Amino acid sequence: GGVNPTWHLWRRMSSPTQQRPNRSSSARCHAAADLDLPQAAADDGAPTTKGKASPLLPRDFSKSTYPHVRQRYDWDCGLACCQMCLKWVNRTQTFSAITKRCRTQSTWSIDLAYLLHGYGITARYYTITWGANESYKSIDYYKENLDNDSSRVNELFQMAASRGLHVEMRSVTMDEIIATASKETCVVIMLVDTQRFETGCAEAGERAKKRQQSSTTRGEAARVKGKGKNAGYEEEEEDRGDCLHTERMPHSLPSNVSVDSGFVGHYVVLVRALEEDNLVEVCDPGVVADRRIIDRVSLDQARKAHGTDEDILVIDVASIVNKRGWEEEDADDGSSGSSQANVKQVKSESVRPGAGPWSLRGLRGRG
């Protein structure tokens, strides 16, 4: 029931700063098939209440029950994404509890990795920039706090391996991200450029609306003929459209940086890929709706925009499902071995072909 020692050092380093939008380091991703995710000990350092074990996962645990949490300010989208994940595995944490652990309003992707790790959630952080990217001083979104954040962020990167976090410097393709997100126990937190992301969602929403209207027309024609073959499809599309066509909440947009003037970072959660039109389903803490849709190409452009460093956190809760859930009751808790033995920190400029997607084979470990 104790708290991971990582938190004590991290909390001392994460001193509060003035209100700012989320900041991120960088994460680009390159790969090729299924992800080789380690079975880290999910409960190592996971906070508990009064020494009691974490509750079991709900019986309806699946992507369809992935929760949505709205951000409260213009800087806490990353924290809200972490809250979603924790709620998904029945480890719900209040905003107050989260901010007591991550005590900064200038949140970087490495902060989110430490936060999830402290709650026993396996998260693999992929980036193309090691530490704070000094070249971002020319970007309005970063320049105000970058000097103050750099030393703290760089130290968190350096400590990551010794603290049991997986941080890897490499680029991962969108196809590999989609393949990973196809797992029922896996979601991906990613940093995107707000303007590109909103444009992609708007375009995908228009296409979905046209399909809905077309489906409604076909359904009514079928009912006139006494067939009604499209009724089920029509209802599904209508429900999805009602919840996906939405705009950003005003308070979730930064007041001191214009979205139209350049890069503005925003964290979202890729939940799953949809079958039609290469669309994906995303949980966005900046909107009221539970889900948004965007096409894969637009999402890839948003996550690769200058300023994101293509930061992603791949979260796989399979070990929690196996140890405390209902899907594999006979799972051997000791099969995963030591989390320290399975978690590595990697800094790589290239990936050996054939090494396997997001695999550590053929890469040089650091720390």
Short mmCIF file of C-alpha atoms in Angstrom, two decimals:
data_model
loop_
_atom_site.label_atom_id
_atom_site.label_comp_id
_atom_site.label_asym_id
_atom_site.label_seq_id
_atom_site.Cartn_x
_atom_site.Cartn_y
_atom_site.Cartn_z
CA GLY A 1 0.00 0.00 0.00
CA GLY A 2 2.99 2.37 -0.02
CA VAL A 3 3.77 5.09 -2.53
CA ASN A 4 6.58 4.64 -5.04
CA PRO A 5 9.72 6.45 -3.81
CA THR A 6 9.90 8.12 -7.23
CA TRP A 7 7.14 10.47 -6.13
CA HIS A 8 9.05 12.03 -3.26
CA LEU A 9 11.90 13.22 -5.48
CA TRP A 10 9.63 14.13 -8.37
CA ARG A 11 7.27 16.16 -6.18
CA ARG A 12 10.16 18.17 -4.75
CA MET A 13 11.30 18.95 -8.28
CA SER A 14 7.84 19.87 -9.58
CA SER A 15 7.34 23.24 -7.93
CA PRO A 16 4.24 25.24 -8.90
CA THR A 17 4.49 27.78 -11.69
CA GLN A 18 2.11 30.36 -13.06
CA GLN A 19 -0.88 29.19 -15.06
CA ARG A 20 0.14 28.08 -18.55
CA PRO A 21 -1.03 25.65 -21.20
CA ASN A 22 0.44 22.15 -21.13
CA ARG A 23 4.01 21.77 -22.28
CA SER A 24 5.49 18.66 -23.76
CA SER A 25 8.85 17.30 -24.68
CA SER A 26 8.91 15.39 -27.89
CA ALA A 27 7.89 12.06 -29.22
CA ARG A 28 7.99 10.79 -32.69
CA CYS A 29 7.35 7.23 -33.54
CA HIS A 30 8.55 4.73 -36.06
CA ALA A 31 7.73 1.00 -36.05
CA ALA A 32 6.03 -1.84 -37.91
CA ALA A 33 3.60 -4.36 -36.35
CA ASP A 34 2.39 -5.36 -32.89
CA LEU A 35 4.10 -3.68 -29.98
CA ASP A 36 6.42 -5.65 -27.77
CA LEU A 37 5.13 -4.27 -24.49
CA PRO A 38 6.66 -5.61 -21.27
CA GLN A 39 4.51 -7.00 -18.50
CA ALA A 40 5.68 -4.58 -15.84
CA ALA A 41 4.52 -5.13 -12.29
CA ALA A 42 1.36 -3.08 -12.35
CA ASP A 43 1.06 -2.65 -8.62
CA ASP A 44 4.63 -1.57 -7.86
CA GLY A 45 4.25 1.71 -6.05
CA ALA A 46 0.55 2.07 -6.82
CA PRO A 47 -1.07 4.25 -4.18
CA THR A 48 -3.85 2.60 -2.23
CA THR A 49 -6.38 3.72 0.34
CA LYS A 50 -5.64 2.85 3.97
CA GLY A 51 -3.49 -0.09 2.93
CA LYS A 52 -6.27 -1.84 1.04
CA ALA A 53 -5.62 -3.50 -2.31
CA SER A 54 -6.87 -1.83 -5.48
CA PRO A 55 -10.41 -2.91 -6.44
CA LEU A 56 -11.10 -5.37 -9.22
CA LEU A 57 -11.77 -4.19 -12.73
CA PRO A 58 -15.43 -3.92 -13.72
CA ARG A 59 -16.92 -6.83 -15.62
CA ASP A 60 -17.67 -4.62 -18.60
CA PHE A 61 -14.04 -3.49 -18.89
CA SER A 62 -13.42 -2.66 -22.56
CA LYS A 63 -12.72 0.21 -24.93
CA SER A 64 -16.46 0.91 -25.08
CA THR A 65 -16.39 1.85 -21.39
CA TYR A 66 -13.34 4.09 -21.63
CA PRO A 67 -14.28 7.17 -19.55
CA HIS A 68 -14.11 10.81 -20.53
CA VAL A 69 -12.82 13.51 -18.17
CA ARG A 70 -13.05 17.20 -19.00
CA GLN A 71 -10.19 19.54 -18.25
CA ARG A 72 -10.84 22.40 -15.86
CA TYR A 73 -8.33 24.98 -17.05
CA ASP A 74 -6.19 25.76 -20.09
CA TRP A 75 -3.19 23.81 -18.77
CA ASP A 76 -4.49 20.49 -17.39
CA CYS A 77 -5.41 18.51 -20.53
CA GLY A 78 -2.57 16.05 -19.91
CA LEU A 79 -3.65 15.48 -16.32
CA ALA A 80 -7.24 14.90 -17.48
CA CYS A 81 -5.98 12.26 -19.93
CA CYS A 82 -4.23 10.50 -17.03
CA GLN A 83 -7.42 10.70 -14.97
CA MET A 84 -9.29 8.97 -17.78
CA CYS A 85 -6.84 6.09 -17.79
CA LEU A 86 -6.90 5.70 -14.01
CA LYS A 87 -10.70 5.74 -13.97
CA TRP A 88 -10.75 3.13 -16.73
CA VAL A 89 -8.94 0.62 -14.51
CA ASN A 90 -10.99 1.50 -11.42
CA ARG A 91 -8.28 3.61 -9.80
CA THR A 92 -10.18 6.89 -9.95
CA GLN A 93 -8.29 9.92 -8.65
CA THR A 94 -9.68 13.38 -7.99
CA PHE A 95 -8.20 16.46 -9.61
CA SER A 96 -6.93 17.53 -6.20
CA ALA A 97 -5.11 14.23 -5.71
CA ILE A 98 -3.56 14.41 -9.18
CA THR A 99 -2.29 17.97 -8.74
CA LYS A 100 -0.80 17.14 -5.34
CA ARG A 101 1.41 14.64 -7.12
CA CYS A 102 2.11 16.69 -10.26
CA ARG A 103 2.56 20.13 -8.77
CA THR A 104 3.25 22.16 -11.87
CA GLN A 105 1.00 23.95 -14.34
CA SER A 106 3.62 23.67 -17.07
CA THR A 107 3.07 19.99 -17.77
CA TRP A 108 5.41 18.04 -20.03
CA SER A 109 4.98 14.52 -21.36
CA ILE A 110 7.66 13.26 -18.99
CA ASP A 111 5.53 14.54 -16.09
CA LEU A 112 2.63 12.41 -17.31
CA ALA A 113 4.89 9.36 -17.55
CA TYR A 114 5.98 9.80 -13.92
CA LEU A 115 2.39 10.40 -12.84
CA LEU A 116 1.06 7.21 -14.39
CA HIS A 117 4.04 5.20 -13.18
CA GLY A 118 3.38 6.30 -9.63
CA TYR A 119 -0.13 4.87 -9.85
CA GLY A 120 1.13 1.55 -11.21
CA ILE A 121 0.14 2.13 -14.84
CA THR A 122 2.49 0.77 -17.49
CA ALA A 123 3.31 3.66 -19.85
CA ARG A 124 5.98 3.69 -22.54
CA TYR A 125 7.04 7.16 -23.54
CA TYR A 126 8.33 7.68 -27.10
CA THR A 127 9.90 10.94 -28.27
CA ILE A 128 12.32 12.26 -30.87
CA THR A 129 13.92 14.81 -28.53
CA TRP A 130 15.78 13.89 -25.36
CA GLY A 131 14.78 16.40 -22.69
CA ALA A 132 13.61 19.94 -23.30
CA ASN A 133 13.96 21.15 -26.89
CA GLU A 134 15.86 24.44 -26.65
CA SER A 135 14.94 25.35 -30.23
CA TYR A 136 11.36 25.90 -29.09
CA LYS A 137 12.27 29.22 -27.50
CA SER A 138 11.12 30.81 -30.75
CA ILE A 139 7.61 29.38 -30.32
CA ASP A 140 5.27 31.64 -28.35
CA TYR A 141 3.65 28.65 -26.66
CA TYR A 142 6.96 27.59 -25.08
CA LYS A 143 9.21 30.59 -24.73
CA GLU A 144 7.75 32.07 -21.54
CA ASN A 145 8.43 29.01 -19.37
CA LEU A 146 11.05 27.04 -21.29
CA ASP A 147 14.04 28.47 -19.41
CA ASN A 148 12.43 27.67 -16.06
CA ASP A 149 11.31 24.19 -17.14
CA SER A 150 14.45 22.96 -18.91
CA SER A 151 16.56 21.90 -15.92
CA ARG A 152 13.64 20.15 -14.21
CA VAL A 153 12.55 18.33 -17.36
CA ASN A 154 16.10 17.30 -18.28
CA GLU A 155 16.67 15.88 -14.81
CA LEU A 156 13.44 13.87 -15.01
CA PHE A 157 14.68 12.36 -18.28
CA GLN A 158 18.01 11.46 -16.72
CA MET A 159 16.36 9.81 -13.70
CA ALA A 160 13.75 7.89 -15.69
CA ALA A 161 15.64 4.60 -16.14
CA SER A 162 16.71 4.37 -12.51
CA ARG A 163 13.11 5.03 -11.46
CA GLY A 164 11.74 2.22 -13.61
CA LEU A 165 10.25 4.29 -16.45
CA HIS A 166 10.58 3.44 -20.12
CA VAL A 167 11.62 6.43 -22.20
CA GLU A 168 12.70 5.79 -25.77
CA MET A 169 13.95 8.21 -28.38
CA ARG A 170 12.61 7.04 -31.72
CA SER A 171 9.94 7.64 -34.33
CA VAL A 172 6.86 5.45 -34.68
CA THR A 173 4.56 5.30 -37.71
CA MET A 174 0.84 5.92 -37.53
CA ASP A 175 0.17 2.37 -38.73
CA GLU A 176 2.03 1.00 -35.74
CA ILE A 177 0.19 3.29 -33.36
CA ILE A 178 -3.13 2.12 -34.81
CA ALA A 179 -2.05 -1.52 -34.51
CA THR A 180 -1.18 -0.95 -30.87
CA ALA A 181 -4.45 0.83 -30.13
CA SER A 182 -6.33 -2.13 -31.58
CA LYS A 183 -5.56 -4.03 -28.38
CA GLU A 184 -8.51 -3.95 -26.01
CA THR A 185 -6.17 -3.11 -23.11
CA CYS A 186 -4.16 -0.38 -24.85
CA VAL A 187 -4.68 3.35 -25.43
CA VAL A 188 -2.27 6.08 -26.55
CA ILE A 189 -1.91 9.56 -25.08
CA MET A 190 -0.50 11.91 -27.69
CA LEU A 191 0.46 15.55 -27.96
CA VAL A 192 -1.11 17.30 -30.95
CA ASP A 193 -1.18 20.76 -32.44
CA THR A 194 -4.57 22.26 -31.61
CA GLN A 195 -5.26 23.95 -34.94
CA ARG A 196 -4.42 20.91 -37.06
CA PHE A 197 -6.34 18.61 -34.73
CA GLU A 198 -9.46 20.80 -34.70
CA THR A 199 -9.40 21.11 -38.49
CA GLY A 200 -9.18 17.34 -38.86
CA CYS A 201 -12.03 16.75 -36.42
CA ALA A 202 -14.22 19.31 -38.20
CA GLU A 203 -13.62 17.70 -41.59
CA ALA A 204 -14.26 14.21 -40.24
CA GLY A 205 -17.41 15.46 -38.53
CA GLU A 206 -18.74 16.89 -41.79
CA ARG A 207 -18.17 13.59 -43.56
CA ALA A 208 -19.88 11.71 -40.73
CA LYS A 209 -22.83 14.12 -40.90
CA LYS A 210 -23.21 13.54 -44.63
CA ARG A 211 -23.10 9.77 -44.10
CA GLN A 212 -25.71 10.10 -41.38
CA GLN A 213 -28.01 12.12 -43.64
CA SER A 214 -27.53 9.64 -46.47
CA SER A 215 -28.20 6.74 -44.11
CA THR A 216 -31.36 8.41 -42.83
CA THR A 217 -32.62 8.88 -46.36
CA ARG A 218 -31.91 5.25 -47.21
CA GLY A 219 -33.50 4.07 -43.99
CA GLU A 220 -36.70 6.02 -44.61
CA ALA A 221 -36.90 4.68 -48.16
CA ALA A 222 -36.42 1.15 -46.88
CA ARG A 223 -39.17 1.57 -44.30
CA VAL A 224 -41.52 2.82 -46.98
CA LYS A 225 -40.88 -0.44 -48.80
CA GLY A 226 -41.41 -2.34 -45.57
CA LYS A 227 -37.85 -3.53 -45.28
CA GLY A 228 -36.14 -1.33 -42.71
CA LYS A 229 -32.76 -2.98 -43.32
CA ASN A 230 -30.83 0.19 -42.50
CA ALA A 231 -32.60 1.06 -39.26
CA GLY A 232 -29.92 -0.29 -36.96
CA TYR A 233 -27.08 1.36 -38.85
CA GLU A 234 -28.97 4.64 -38.92
CA GLU A 235 -29.43 4.72 -35.15
CA GLU A 236 -25.77 3.95 -34.57
CA GLU A 237 -24.63 6.75 -36.85
CA GLU A 238 -27.06 9.21 -35.31
CA ASP A 239 -25.88 8.48 -31.78
CA ARG A 240 -22.25 8.83 -32.80
CA GLY A 241 -22.86 12.07 -34.64
CA ASP A 242 -24.67 13.66 -31.70
CA CYS A 243 -21.72 13.06 -29.40
CA LEU A 244 -18.89 13.74 -31.84
CA HIS A 245 -19.87 17.06 -33.40
CA THR A 246 -18.60 19.47 -30.80
CA GLU A 247 -16.38 22.48 -30.26
CA ARG A 248 -13.65 23.15 -27.73
CA MET A 249 -14.75 24.51 -24.37
CA PRO A 250 -13.64 28.17 -24.20
CA HIS A 251 -11.76 27.75 -20.92
CA SER A 252 -9.68 24.92 -22.42
CA LEU A 253 -8.02 27.28 -24.91
CA PRO A 254 -5.03 29.38 -23.80
CA SER A 255 -5.79 33.04 -23.27
CA ASN A 256 -2.26 34.30 -23.91
CA VAL A 257 -1.49 32.39 -27.13
CA SER A 258 -3.67 32.41 -30.23
CA VAL A 259 -4.42 29.03 -31.77
CA ASP A 260 -4.34 30.67 -35.20
CA SER A 261 -0.92 32.25 -34.68
CA GLY A 262 1.09 29.05 -34.37
CA PHE A 263 1.63 25.91 -32.37
CA VAL A 264 -0.54 25.30 -29.30
CA GLY A 265 -0.12 21.91 -27.65
CA HIS A 266 -3.01 19.75 -26.52
CA TYR A 267 -3.15 16.20 -25.13
CA VAL A 268 -5.76 13.70 -26.32
CA VAL A 269 -6.23 9.93 -25.98
CA LEU A 270 -6.43 7.68 -29.03
CA VAL A 271 -8.93 5.02 -27.99
CA ARG A 272 -9.46 2.91 -31.09
CA ALA A 273 -9.62 2.82 -34.85
CA LEU A 274 -12.95 2.71 -36.65
CA GLU A 275 -13.59 0.62 -39.73
CA GLU A 276 -15.05 3.31 -41.97
CA ASP A 277 -13.01 5.91 -43.88
CA ASN A 278 -9.79 5.37 -41.91
CA LEU A 279 -11.26 7.20 -38.93
CA VAL A 280 -10.11 6.93 -35.33
CA GLU A 281 -11.93 7.57 -32.08
CA VAL A 282 -10.38 10.02 -29.65
CA CYS A 283 -11.12 11.14 -26.10
CA ASP A 284 -10.55 14.89 -25.95
CA PRO A 285 -10.56 16.51 -22.48
CA GLY A 286 -11.17 19.90 -24.07
CA VAL A 287 -14.72 19.13 -25.24
CA VAL A 288 -17.99 18.09 -23.61
CA ALA A 289 -18.57 15.09 -25.87
CA ASP A 290 -17.28 11.70 -24.78
CA ARG A 291 -15.73 10.99 -28.17
CA ARG A 292 -14.46 12.76 -31.26
CA ILE A 293 -13.53 11.34 -34.63
CA ILE A 294 -10.68 12.32 -36.92
CA ASP A 295 -9.11 10.65 -39.94
CA ARG A 296 -5.72 9.01 -39.48
CA VAL A 297 -3.89 11.31 -41.90
CA SER A 298 -5.07 14.45 -40.11
CA LEU A 299 -4.23 13.02 -36.70
CA ASP A 300 -0.77 12.05 -37.93
CA GLN A 301 -0.20 15.59 -39.19
CA ALA A 302 -1.40 17.05 -35.89
CA ARG A 303 0.91 14.86 -33.81
CA LYS A 304 3.93 15.54 -36.07
CA ALA A 305 3.57 19.32 -36.11
CA HIS A 306 6.64 21.30 -35.12
CA GLY A 307 6.41 21.69 -31.37
CA THR A 308 5.10 18.23 -30.49
CA ASP A 309 8.28 16.23 -31.05
CA GLU A 310 5.66 13.56 -31.73
CA ASP A 311 5.34 12.73 -28.03
CA ILE A 312 3.22 9.68 -27.29
CA LEU A 313 2.65 7.56 -24.21
CA VAL A 314 1.61 4.00 -25.00
CA ILE A 315 -0.46 2.66 -22.11
CA ASP A 316 -1.16 -1.04 -21.77
CA VAL A 317 -3.17 -2.18 -18.75
CA ALA A 318 -2.96 -5.89 -19.64
CA SER A 319 -0.94 -6.63 -16.50
CA ILE A 320 -3.64 -5.05 -14.35
CA VAL A 321 -6.33 -7.03 -16.15
CA ASN A 322 -4.38 -10.24 -15.64
CA LYS A 323 -3.50 -9.66 -11.98
CA ARG A 324 -6.65 -8.06 -10.62
CA GLY A 325 -9.21 -8.40 -13.36
CA TRP A 326 -11.58 -11.05 -14.62
CA GLU A 327 -10.29 -11.98 -18.06
CA GLU A 328 -7.45 -14.30 -17.05
CA GLU A 329 -8.07 -15.50 -13.53
CA ASP A 330 -5.34 -18.17 -13.76
CA ALA A 331 -2.61 -15.72 -14.76
CA ASP A 332 0.66 -16.22 -12.94
CA ASP A 333 1.44 -13.00 -11.12
CA GLY A 334 5.09 -13.90 -11.02
CA SER A 335 5.44 -14.55 -14.74
CA SER A 336 6.42 -10.99 -15.53
CA GLY A 337 9.40 -11.01 -13.20
CA SER A 338 10.89 -7.85 -11.83
CA SER A 339 9.69 -4.59 -13.29
CA GLN A 340 13.22 -3.26 -13.11
CA ALA A 341 14.39 -6.16 -15.28
CA ASN A 342 11.75 -5.49 -17.89
CA VAL A 343 11.89 -1.70 -18.10
CA LYS A 344 14.70 -0.02 -20.00
CA GLN A 345 15.56 3.47 -21.07
CA VAL A 346 16.65 3.70 -24.68
CA LYS A 347 18.20 6.51 -26.66
CA SER A 348 18.44 5.55 -30.32
CA GLU A 349 18.93 7.40 -33.58
CA SER A 350 17.79 4.48 -35.73
CA VAL A 351 16.05 1.14 -35.45
CA ARG A 352 17.49 -2.04 -36.89
CA PRO A 353 15.15 -3.42 -39.60
CA GLY A 354 13.42 -6.59 -38.55
CA ALA A 355 13.86 -5.93 -34.85
CA GLY A 356 10.11 -5.89 -34.42
CA PRO A 357 7.83 -2.92 -33.84
CA TRP A 358 8.69 -0.93 -30.75
CA SER A 359 10.87 -3.79 -29.61
CA LEU A 360 14.00 -3.24 -27.56
CA ARG A 361 15.91 -5.91 -29.47
CA GLY A 362 18.91 -4.51 -31.31
CA LEU A 363 18.76 -1.20 -29.41
CA ARG A 364 21.31 0.00 -26.92
CA GLY A 365 20.03 0.51 -23.41
CA ARG A 366 21.08 3.49 -21.29
CA GLY A 367 21.21 3.72 -17.55
#
